[in-house]
CSV table of C-alpha atoms in Angstrom, one decimal:
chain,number,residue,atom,x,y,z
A,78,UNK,CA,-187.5,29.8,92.9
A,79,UNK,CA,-189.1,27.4,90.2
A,80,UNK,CA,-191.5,28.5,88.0
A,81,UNK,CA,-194.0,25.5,88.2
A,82,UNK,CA,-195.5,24.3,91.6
A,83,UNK,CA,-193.8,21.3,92.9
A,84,UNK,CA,-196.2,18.1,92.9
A,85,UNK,CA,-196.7,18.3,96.7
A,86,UNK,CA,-198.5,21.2,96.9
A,87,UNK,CA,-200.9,19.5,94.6
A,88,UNK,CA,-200.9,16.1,96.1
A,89,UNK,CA,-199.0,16.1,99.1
A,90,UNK,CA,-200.0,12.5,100.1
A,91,UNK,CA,-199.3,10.6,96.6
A,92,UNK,CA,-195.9,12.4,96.2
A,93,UNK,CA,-194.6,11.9,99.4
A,94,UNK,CA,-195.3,8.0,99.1
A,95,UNK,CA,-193.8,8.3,95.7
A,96,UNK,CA,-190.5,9.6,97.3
A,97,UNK,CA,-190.5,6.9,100.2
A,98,UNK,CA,-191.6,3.9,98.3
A,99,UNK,CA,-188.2,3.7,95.7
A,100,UNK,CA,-186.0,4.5,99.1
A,101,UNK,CA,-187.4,1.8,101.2
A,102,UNK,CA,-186.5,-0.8,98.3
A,103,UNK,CA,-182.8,1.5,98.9
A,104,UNK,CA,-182.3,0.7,102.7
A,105,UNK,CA,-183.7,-2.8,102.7
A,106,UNK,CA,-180.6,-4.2,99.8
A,107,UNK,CA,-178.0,-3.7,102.0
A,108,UNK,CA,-179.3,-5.6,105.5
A,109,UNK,CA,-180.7,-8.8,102.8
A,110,UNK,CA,-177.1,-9.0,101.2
A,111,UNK,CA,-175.8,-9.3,104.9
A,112,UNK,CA,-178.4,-12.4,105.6
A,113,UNK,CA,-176.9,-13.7,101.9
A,114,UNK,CA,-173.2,-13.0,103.4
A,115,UNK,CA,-174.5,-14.8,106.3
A,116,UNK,CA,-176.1,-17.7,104.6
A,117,UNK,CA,-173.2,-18.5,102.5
A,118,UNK,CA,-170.5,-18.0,105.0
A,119,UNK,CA,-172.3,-20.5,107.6
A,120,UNK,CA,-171.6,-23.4,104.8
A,121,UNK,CA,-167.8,-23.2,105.9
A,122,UNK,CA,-168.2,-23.2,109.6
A,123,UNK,CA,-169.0,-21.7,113.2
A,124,UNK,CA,-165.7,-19.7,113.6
A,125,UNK,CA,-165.9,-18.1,110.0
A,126,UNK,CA,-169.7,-17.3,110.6
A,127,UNK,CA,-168.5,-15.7,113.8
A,128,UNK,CA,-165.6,-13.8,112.5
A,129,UNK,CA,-167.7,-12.2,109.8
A,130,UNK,CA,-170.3,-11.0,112.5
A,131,UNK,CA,-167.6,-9.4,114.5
A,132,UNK,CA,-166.0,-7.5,111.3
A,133,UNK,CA,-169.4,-6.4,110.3
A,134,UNK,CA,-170.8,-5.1,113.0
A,135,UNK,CA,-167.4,-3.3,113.9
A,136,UNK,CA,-167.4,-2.0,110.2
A,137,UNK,CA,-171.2,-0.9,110.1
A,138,UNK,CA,-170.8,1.0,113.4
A,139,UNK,CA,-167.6,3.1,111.9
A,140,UNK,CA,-169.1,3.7,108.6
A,141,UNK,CA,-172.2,4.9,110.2
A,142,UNK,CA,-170.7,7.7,111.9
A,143,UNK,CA,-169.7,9.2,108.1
A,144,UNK,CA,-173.1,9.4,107.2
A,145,UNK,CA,-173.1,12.9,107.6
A,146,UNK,CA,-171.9,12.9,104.2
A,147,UNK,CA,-174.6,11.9,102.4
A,148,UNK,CA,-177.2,13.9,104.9
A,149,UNK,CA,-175.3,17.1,105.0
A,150,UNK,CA,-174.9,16.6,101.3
A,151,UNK,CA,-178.6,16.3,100.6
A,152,UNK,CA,-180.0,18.9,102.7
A,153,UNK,CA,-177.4,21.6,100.9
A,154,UNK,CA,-178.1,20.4,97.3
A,155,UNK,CA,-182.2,20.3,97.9
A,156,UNK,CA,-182.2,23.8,99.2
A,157,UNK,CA,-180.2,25.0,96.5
A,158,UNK,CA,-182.6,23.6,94.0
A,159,UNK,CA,-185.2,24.9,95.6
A,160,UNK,CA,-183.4,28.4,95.4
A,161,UNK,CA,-182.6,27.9,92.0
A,162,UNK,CA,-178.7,28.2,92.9
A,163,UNK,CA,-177.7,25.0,90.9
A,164,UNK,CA,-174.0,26.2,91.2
A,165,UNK,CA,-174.1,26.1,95.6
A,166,UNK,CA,-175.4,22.5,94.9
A,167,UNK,CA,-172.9,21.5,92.2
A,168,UNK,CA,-170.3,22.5,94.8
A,169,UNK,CA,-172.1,21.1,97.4
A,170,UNK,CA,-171.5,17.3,95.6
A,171,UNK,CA,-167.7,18.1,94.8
A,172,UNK,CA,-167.0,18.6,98.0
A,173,UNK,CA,-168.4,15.9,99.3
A,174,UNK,CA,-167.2,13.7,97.1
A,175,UNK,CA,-163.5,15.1,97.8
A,176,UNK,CA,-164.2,14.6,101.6
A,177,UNK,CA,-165.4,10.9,100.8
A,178,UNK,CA,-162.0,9.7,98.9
A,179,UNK,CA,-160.0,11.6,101.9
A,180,UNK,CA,-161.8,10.7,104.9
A,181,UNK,CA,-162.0,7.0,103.0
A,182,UNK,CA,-158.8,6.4,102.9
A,183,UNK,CA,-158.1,7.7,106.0
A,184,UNK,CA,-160.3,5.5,107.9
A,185,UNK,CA,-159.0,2.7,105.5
A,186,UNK,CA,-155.5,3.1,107.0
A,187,UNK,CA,-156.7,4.2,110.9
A,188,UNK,CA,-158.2,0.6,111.0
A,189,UNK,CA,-156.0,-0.9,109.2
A,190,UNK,CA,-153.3,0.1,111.8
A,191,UNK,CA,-155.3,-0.9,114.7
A,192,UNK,CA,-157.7,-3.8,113.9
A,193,UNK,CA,-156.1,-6.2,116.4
A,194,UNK,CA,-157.0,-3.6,119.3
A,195,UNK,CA,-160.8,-3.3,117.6
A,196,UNK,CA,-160.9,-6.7,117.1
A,197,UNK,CA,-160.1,-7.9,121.1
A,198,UNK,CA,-162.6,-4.8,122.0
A,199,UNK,CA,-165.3,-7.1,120.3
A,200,UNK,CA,-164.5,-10.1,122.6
A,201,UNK,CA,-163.0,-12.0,119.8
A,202,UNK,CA,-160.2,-14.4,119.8
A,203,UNK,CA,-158.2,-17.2,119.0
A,204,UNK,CA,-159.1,-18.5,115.3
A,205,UNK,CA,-162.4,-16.0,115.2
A,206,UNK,CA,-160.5,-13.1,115.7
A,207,UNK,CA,-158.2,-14.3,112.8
A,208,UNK,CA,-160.9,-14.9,110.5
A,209,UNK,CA,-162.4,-11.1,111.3
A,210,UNK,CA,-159.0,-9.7,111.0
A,211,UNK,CA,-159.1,-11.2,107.6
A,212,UNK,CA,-162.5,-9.5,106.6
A,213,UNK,CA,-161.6,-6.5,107.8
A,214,UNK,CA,-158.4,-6.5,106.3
A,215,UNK,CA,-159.6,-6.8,103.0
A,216,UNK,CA,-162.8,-4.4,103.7
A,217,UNK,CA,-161.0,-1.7,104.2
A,218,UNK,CA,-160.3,-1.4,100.6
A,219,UNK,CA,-163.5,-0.7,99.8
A,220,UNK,CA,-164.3,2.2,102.5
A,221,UNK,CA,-163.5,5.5,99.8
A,222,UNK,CA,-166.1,3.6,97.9
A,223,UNK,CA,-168.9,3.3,100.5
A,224,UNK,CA,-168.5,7.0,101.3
A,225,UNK,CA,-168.6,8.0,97.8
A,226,UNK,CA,-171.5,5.9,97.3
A,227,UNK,CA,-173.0,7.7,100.6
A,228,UNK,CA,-172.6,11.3,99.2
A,229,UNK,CA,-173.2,10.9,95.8
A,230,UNK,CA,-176.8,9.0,96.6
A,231,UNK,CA,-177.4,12.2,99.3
A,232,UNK,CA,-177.4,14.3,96.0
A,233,UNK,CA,-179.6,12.3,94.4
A,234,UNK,CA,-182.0,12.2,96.9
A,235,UNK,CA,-181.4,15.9,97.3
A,236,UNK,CA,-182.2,16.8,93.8
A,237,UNK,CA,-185.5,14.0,94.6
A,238,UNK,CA,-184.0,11.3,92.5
A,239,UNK,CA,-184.9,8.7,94.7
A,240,UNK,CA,-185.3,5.8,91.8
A,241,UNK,CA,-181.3,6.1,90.8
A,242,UNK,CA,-180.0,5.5,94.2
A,243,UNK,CA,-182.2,2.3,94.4
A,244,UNK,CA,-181.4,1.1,91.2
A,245,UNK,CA,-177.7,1.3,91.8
A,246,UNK,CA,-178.0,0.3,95.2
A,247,UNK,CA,-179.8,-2.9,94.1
A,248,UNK,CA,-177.7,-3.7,91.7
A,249,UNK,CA,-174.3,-3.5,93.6
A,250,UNK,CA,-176.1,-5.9,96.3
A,251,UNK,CA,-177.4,-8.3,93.6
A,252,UNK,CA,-173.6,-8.6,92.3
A,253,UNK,CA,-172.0,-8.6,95.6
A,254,UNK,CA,-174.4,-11.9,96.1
A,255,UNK,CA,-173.7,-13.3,92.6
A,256,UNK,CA,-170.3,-12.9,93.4
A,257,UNK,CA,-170.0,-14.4,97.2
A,258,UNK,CA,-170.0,-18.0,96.3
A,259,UNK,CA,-167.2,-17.3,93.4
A,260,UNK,CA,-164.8,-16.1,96.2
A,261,UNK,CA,-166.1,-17.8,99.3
A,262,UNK,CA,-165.8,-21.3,98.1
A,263,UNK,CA,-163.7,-20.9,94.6
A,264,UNK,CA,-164.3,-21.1,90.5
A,265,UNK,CA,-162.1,-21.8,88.1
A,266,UNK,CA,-158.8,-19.7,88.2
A,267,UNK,CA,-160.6,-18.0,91.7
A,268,UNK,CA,-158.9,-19.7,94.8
A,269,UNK,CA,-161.3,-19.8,97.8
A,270,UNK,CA,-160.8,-17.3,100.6
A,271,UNK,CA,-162.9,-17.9,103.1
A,272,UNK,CA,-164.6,-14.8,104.7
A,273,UNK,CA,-161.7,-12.6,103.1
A,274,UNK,CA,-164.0,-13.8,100.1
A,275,UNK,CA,-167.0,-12.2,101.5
A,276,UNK,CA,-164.9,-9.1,102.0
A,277,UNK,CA,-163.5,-9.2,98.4
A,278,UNK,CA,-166.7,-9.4,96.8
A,279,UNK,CA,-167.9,-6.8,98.9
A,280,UNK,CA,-165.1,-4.5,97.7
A,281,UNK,CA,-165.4,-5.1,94.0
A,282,UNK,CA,-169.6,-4.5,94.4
A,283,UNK,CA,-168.5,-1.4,96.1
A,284,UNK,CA,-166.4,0.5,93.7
A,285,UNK,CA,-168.7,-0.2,91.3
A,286,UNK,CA,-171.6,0.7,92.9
A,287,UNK,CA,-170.0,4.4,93.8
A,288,UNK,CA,-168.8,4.2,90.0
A,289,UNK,CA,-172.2,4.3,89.2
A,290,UNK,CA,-173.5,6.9,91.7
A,291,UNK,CA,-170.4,9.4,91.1
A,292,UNK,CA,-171.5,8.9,87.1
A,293,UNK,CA,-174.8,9.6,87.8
A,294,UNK,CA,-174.9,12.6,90.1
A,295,UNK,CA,-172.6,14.4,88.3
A,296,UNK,CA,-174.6,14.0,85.1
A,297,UNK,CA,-177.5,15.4,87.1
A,298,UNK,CA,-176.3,17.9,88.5
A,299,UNK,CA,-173.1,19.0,86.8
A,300,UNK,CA,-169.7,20.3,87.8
A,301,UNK,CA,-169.4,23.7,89.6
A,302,UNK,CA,-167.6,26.2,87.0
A,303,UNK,CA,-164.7,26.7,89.4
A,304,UNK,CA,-163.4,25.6,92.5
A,305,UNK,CA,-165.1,27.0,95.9
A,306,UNK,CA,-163.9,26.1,99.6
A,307,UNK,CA,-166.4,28.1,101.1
A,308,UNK,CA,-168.7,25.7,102.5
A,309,UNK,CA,-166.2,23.2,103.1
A,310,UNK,CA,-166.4,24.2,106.3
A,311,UNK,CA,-170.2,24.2,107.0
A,312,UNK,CA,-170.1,20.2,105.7
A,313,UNK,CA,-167.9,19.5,108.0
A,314,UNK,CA,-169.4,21.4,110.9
A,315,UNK,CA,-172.3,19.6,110.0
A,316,UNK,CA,-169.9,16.2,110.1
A,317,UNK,CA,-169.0,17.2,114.2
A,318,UNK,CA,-172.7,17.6,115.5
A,319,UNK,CA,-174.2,14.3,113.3
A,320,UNK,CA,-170.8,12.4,114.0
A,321,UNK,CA,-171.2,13.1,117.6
A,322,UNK,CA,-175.2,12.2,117.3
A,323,UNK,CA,-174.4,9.1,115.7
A,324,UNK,CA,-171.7,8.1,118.2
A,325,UNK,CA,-174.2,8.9,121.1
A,326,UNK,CA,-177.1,6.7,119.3
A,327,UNK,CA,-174.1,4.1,118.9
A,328,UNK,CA,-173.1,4.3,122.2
A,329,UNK,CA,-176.6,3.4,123.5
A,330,UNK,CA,-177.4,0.9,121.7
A,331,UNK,CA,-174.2,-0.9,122.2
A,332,UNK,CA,-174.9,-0.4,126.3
A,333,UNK,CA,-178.3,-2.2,126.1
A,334,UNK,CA,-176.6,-4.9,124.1
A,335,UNK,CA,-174.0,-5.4,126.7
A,336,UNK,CA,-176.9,-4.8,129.4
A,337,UNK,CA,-178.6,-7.7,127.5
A,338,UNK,CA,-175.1,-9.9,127.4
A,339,UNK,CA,-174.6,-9.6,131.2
A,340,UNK,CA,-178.1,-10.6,132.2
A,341,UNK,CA,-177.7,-13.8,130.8
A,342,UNK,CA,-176.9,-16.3,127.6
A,343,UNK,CA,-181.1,-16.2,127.1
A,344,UNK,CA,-181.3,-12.7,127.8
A,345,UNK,CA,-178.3,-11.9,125.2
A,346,UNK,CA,-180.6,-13.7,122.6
A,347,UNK,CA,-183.7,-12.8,123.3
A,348,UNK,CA,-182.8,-9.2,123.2
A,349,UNK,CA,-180.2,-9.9,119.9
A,350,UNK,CA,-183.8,-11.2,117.8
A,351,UNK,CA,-185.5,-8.1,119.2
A,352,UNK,CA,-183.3,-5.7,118.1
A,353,UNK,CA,-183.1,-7.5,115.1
A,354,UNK,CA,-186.6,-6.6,114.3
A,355,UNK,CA,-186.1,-3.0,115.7
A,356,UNK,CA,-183.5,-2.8,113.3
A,357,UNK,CA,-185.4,-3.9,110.0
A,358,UNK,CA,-188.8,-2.0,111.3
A,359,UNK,CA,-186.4,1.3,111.1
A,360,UNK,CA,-185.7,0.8,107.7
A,361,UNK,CA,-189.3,1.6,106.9
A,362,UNK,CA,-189.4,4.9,109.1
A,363,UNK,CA,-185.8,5.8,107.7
A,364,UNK,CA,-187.5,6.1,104.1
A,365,UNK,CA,-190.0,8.2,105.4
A,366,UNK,CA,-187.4,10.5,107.6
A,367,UNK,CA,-185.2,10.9,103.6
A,368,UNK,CA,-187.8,11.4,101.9
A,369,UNK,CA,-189.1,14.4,104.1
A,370,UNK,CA,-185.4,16.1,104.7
A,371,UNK,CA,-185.5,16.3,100.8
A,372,UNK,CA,-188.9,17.8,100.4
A,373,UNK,CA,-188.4,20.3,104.0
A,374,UNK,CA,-185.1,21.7,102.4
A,375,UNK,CA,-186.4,22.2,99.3
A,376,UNK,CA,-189.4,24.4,100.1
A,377,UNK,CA,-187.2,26.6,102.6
A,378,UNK,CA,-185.0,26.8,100.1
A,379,UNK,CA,-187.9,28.5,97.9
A,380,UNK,CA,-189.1,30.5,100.4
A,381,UNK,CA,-192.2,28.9,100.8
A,382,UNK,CA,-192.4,28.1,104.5
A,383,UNK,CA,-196.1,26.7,105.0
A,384,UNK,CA,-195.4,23.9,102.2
A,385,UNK,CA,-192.4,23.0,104.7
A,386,UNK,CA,-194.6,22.6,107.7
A,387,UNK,CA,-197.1,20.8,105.5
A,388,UNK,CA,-194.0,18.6,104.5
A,389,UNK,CA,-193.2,18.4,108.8
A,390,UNK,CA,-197.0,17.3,109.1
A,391,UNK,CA,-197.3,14.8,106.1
A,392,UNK,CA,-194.2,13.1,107.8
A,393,UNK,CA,-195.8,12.8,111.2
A,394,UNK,CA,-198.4,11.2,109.5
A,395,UNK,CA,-197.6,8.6,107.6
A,396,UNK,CA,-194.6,8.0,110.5
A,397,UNK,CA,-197.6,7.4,113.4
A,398,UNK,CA,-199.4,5.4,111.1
A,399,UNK,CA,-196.4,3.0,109.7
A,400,UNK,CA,-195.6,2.9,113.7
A,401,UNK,CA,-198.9,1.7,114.8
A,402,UNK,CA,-198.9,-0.9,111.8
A,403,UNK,CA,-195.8,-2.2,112.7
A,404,UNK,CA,-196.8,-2.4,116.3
A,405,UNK,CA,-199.8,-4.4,115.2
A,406,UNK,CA,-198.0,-6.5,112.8
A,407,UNK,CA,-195.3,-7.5,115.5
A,408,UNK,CA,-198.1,-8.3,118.5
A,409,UNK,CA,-199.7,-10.5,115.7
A,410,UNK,CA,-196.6,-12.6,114.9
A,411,UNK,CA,-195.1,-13.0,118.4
A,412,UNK,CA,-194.8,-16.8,118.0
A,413,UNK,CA,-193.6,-17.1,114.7
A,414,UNK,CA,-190.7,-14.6,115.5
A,415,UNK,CA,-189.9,-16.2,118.8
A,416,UNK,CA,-189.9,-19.8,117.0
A,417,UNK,CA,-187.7,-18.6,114.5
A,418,UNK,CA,-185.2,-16.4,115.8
A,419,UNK,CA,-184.8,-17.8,119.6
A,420,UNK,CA,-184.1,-21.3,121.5
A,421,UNK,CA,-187.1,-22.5,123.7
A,422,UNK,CA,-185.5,-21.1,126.9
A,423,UNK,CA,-185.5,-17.9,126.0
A,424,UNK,CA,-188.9,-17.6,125.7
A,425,UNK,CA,-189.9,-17.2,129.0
A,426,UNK,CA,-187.5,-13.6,128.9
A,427,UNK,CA,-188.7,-13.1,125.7
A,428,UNK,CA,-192.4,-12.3,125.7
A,429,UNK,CA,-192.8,-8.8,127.7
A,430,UNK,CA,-189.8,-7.0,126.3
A,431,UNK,CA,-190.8,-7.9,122.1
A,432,UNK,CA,-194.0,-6.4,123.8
A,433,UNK,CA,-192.8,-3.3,124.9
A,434,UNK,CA,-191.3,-2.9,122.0
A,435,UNK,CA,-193.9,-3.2,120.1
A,436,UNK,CA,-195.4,-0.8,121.8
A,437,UNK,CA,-193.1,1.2,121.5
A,438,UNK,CA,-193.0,1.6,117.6
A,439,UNK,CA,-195.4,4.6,117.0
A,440,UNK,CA,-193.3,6.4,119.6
A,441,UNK,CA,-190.1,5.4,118.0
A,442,UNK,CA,-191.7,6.2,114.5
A,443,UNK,CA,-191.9,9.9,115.6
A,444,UNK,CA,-188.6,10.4,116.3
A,445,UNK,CA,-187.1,9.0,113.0
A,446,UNK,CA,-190.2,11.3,111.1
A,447,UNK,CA,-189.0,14.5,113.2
A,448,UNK,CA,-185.1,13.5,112.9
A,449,UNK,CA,-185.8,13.7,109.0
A,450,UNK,CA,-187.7,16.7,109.6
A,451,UNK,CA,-184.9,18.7,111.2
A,452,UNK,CA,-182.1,17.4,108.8
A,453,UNK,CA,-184.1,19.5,106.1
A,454,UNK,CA,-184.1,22.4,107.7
A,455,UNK,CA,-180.5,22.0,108.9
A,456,UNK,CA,-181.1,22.1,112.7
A,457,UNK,CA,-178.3,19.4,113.0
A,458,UNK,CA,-177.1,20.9,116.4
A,459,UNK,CA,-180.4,20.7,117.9
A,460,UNK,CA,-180.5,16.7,117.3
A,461,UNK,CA,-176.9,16.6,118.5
A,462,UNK,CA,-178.3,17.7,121.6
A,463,UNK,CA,-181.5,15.9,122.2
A,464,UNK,CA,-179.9,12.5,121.5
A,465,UNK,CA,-177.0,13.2,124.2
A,466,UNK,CA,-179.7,14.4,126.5
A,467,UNK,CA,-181.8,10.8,125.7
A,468,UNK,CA,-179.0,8.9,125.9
A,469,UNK,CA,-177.6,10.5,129.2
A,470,UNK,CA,-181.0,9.7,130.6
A,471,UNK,CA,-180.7,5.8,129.3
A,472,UNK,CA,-177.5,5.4,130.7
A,473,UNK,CA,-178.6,6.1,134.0
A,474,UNK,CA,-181.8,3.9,133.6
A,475,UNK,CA,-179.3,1.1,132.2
A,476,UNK,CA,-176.8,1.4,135.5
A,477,UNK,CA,-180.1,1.0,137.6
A,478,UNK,CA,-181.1,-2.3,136.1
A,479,UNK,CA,-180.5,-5.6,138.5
A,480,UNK,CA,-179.3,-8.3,136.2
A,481,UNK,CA,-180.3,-10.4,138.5
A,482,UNK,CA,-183.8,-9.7,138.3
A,483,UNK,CA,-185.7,-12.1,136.5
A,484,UNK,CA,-187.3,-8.9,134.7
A,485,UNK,CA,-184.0,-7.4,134.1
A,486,UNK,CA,-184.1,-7.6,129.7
A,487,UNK,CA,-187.8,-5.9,130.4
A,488,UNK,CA,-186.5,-3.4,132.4
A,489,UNK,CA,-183.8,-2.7,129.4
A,490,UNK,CA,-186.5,-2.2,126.9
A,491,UNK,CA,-188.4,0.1,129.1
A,492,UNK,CA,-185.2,2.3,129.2
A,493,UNK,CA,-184.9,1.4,125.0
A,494,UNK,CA,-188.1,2.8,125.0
A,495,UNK,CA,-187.6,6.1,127.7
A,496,UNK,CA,-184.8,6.6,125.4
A,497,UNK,CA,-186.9,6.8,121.9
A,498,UNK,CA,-189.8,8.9,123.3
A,499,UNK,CA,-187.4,11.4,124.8
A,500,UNK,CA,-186.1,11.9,120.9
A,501,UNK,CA,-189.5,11.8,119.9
A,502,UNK,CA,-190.6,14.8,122.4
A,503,UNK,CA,-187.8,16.6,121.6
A,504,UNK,CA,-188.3,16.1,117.7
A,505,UNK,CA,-192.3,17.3,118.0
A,506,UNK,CA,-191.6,20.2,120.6
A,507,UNK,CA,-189.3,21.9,117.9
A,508,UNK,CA,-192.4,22.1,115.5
A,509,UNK,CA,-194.8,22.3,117.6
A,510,UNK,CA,-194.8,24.6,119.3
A,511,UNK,CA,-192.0,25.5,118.2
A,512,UNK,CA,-189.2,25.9,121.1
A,513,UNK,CA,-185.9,27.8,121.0
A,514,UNK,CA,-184.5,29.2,117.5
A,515,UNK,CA,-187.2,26.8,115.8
A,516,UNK,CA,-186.3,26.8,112.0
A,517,UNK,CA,-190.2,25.9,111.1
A,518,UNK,CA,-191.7,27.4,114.4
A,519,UNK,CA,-195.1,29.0,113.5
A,520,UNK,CA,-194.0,32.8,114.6
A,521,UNK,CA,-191.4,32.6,111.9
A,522,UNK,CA,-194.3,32.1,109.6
A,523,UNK,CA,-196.0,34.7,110.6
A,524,UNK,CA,-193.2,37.3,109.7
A,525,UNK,CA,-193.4,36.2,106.3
């Protein structure tokens, strides 16, 4: 246990913003080096812009369900420290990091094998699906990178090093833009590649970017003194319950875009500039959720129990309170975003559902606060099990929904929003009160 009390015991609201502030800055490089990808890609034409936003969506979706590595990985290595067991966490980042290169390269050559399937399962074809084969293709050589770069920032953020992830973060992004226009178009002894460009600049940005974050968590942390496999296998038991989370979340998400798609051509795009939003908005609760999984592991990890339902409370917070912001902040610009990111007819379909999810966002802010709450105290099978029992519940509301309805997109974001306040109820119940084997239940406390 350390000897000196940890700054949020002290000042609980200053440090937690301190945590959450440098990984905001984090989550937001990646999505604005997409819109640069985006920006520079649409100068060649419609079928190249196309192509890339089949390959990256289908590459986002698969790399998502690895991020167990870096959460699994951050959880271990902040309740060590918190322990004082510096050599469990030292361990816990070798292993990782051995899993990353491994599972890298085997996704690498699983794709690889059968992109023309994935491609076609993205509607793709013709001279689109060429041009996403090509990104793809070429992406793929950077995947043991992004997983590296995933676990080494989860020990980072695990030792509270939240400024060194978004310095490196930042700066990979800031090259791979630098370097987009040098492929993508050509310079000097550089032949232009299209979108495999995009791809290639990507890569490069990549490796360096986890060159940087293996460097640095290693130097933070050190090397374990010898070789250990025993918690291999609790990594990748936690792998199984977040990788079948994540594919649940996926899965649902992916309906109410098909949902969308079926409804209509102004449906599809209404709803695609909505979840747009949704998307960015969670990158705000996201820093929030990381921020207090490293702080909740931590103080189990020293025994003291109270600071980690302090930590569960401070999260709820500030989550509720970004949530209703954001709510009021979307309400307030409901024509600017509907002149920007929609065609005049799909107004009309438009208006209710942005509403509703609006609405929505304080409710959907608890359940990324909770979700970060229970990744610090390791409860991974627990959110396994309330997203399969939201999403089971969405997929019926989805089947129910009448595309031909002339509400049929509203009734989607009702069920979007069903779906986020069943993980937000199950995320509150399991600290207050407490039910089932509730790591941070207050009886537990009480036996202390």
């Amino acid at each position: 246990m350390p000897d000196t009390p940890h700054p949020f015991t002290l000042k609980p609201h200053r440090t937690f913003v301190g945590l959450s502030a440098p990984l905001l800055v984090s989550l937001v490089a990646e999505p604005l080096t997409g819109l640069a990808d985006t920006a520079f890609v649409a100068r060649l034409d419609a079928v190249a812009l196309a192509g890339l936003g089949v390959g990256a969506a289908l590459l986002s979706s698969i790399f998502w369900m690895f991020n167990f590595l870096g959460i699994g990985t951050q959880t271990e290595v902040a309740r060590s420290e918190g322990s004082g067991d510096i050599e469990h966490a030292r361990v816990a980042n070798v292993q990782a990091l051995g899993l990353s290169v491994l599972m890298g390269a085997g996704i690498g050559g699983l794709v690889w094998l059968v992109v023309d399937p994935l491609v076609l399962l993205m509607g793709a074809d013709g001279k689109i699906a060429t041009e996403a084969r090509d990104y793809i293709t070429v992406r793929l050589l950077g995947a043991p990178a992004i997983l590296l770069t995933v676990a080494s920032f989860g020990t980072l953020r695990g030792l509270q090093d939240m400024r060194s992830p978004m310095w490196i973060a930042s700066g990979l992004n800031v090259l791979n833009i630098a370097l987009d226009p040098i492929f993508i178009f050509g310079w000097g002894p550089v032949p232009a590649m299209g979108v495999a460009g995009a791809a290639a600049a990507s890569v490069i940005s990549q490796w360096l970017g986890a060159a940087a974050a293996v460097t640095v968590a290693i130097i933070r942390i050190g090397i374990p003194a010898r070789a250990h496999l025993s918690q291999l296998g609790k990594l990748l038991k936690i792998g199984e319950e977040l990788f079948i989370r994540t594919a649940a979340l996926n899965f649902f998400l992916l309906l109410t875009t098909r949902a969308a798609t079926e409804i209509g051509a102004d449906a599809g795009s209404a709803h695609q500039a909505i979840r747009q939003v949704w998307a960015f908005t969670a990158l705000f609760l996201d820093a929030f959720a990381i921020a207090g999984q490293s702080l909740v592991a931590y103080f189990l990890g020293a025994d003291e129990f109270q600071q980690s339902r302090r930590v569960a409370t401070v999260v709820c917070q500030w989550s509720l309170g970004c949530g209703v912001v954001l709510a009021m902040v979307m309400l307030a610009s409901t024509g600017p975003v509907a002149r920007a990111l929609i065609p005049a007819s799909s107004y009309e379909v438009f208006l209710v559902p942005w509403i509703i999810s609006a609405f929505s966002q304080p409710v959907s802010a608890l359940s990324f606060g909770t979700d970060g709450v229970h990744w610090g105290t390791g409860d991974f099978r627990y959110l396994r099990n309330a997203v399969l029992v939201a999403t089971l519940v969405g997929v019926i509301g989805l089947l129910w929904i009448d595309e031909t309805n002339r509400a049929a997109l509203t009734h989607t974001w009702i069920v979007t929003a069903v779906w986020n306040s069943i993980r937000a109820s199950f995320g509150i119940i399991r600290i207050w009160p407490g039910v089932g084997a509730a790591p941070l239940a207050a009886r537990l406390g009480c036996k202390r």
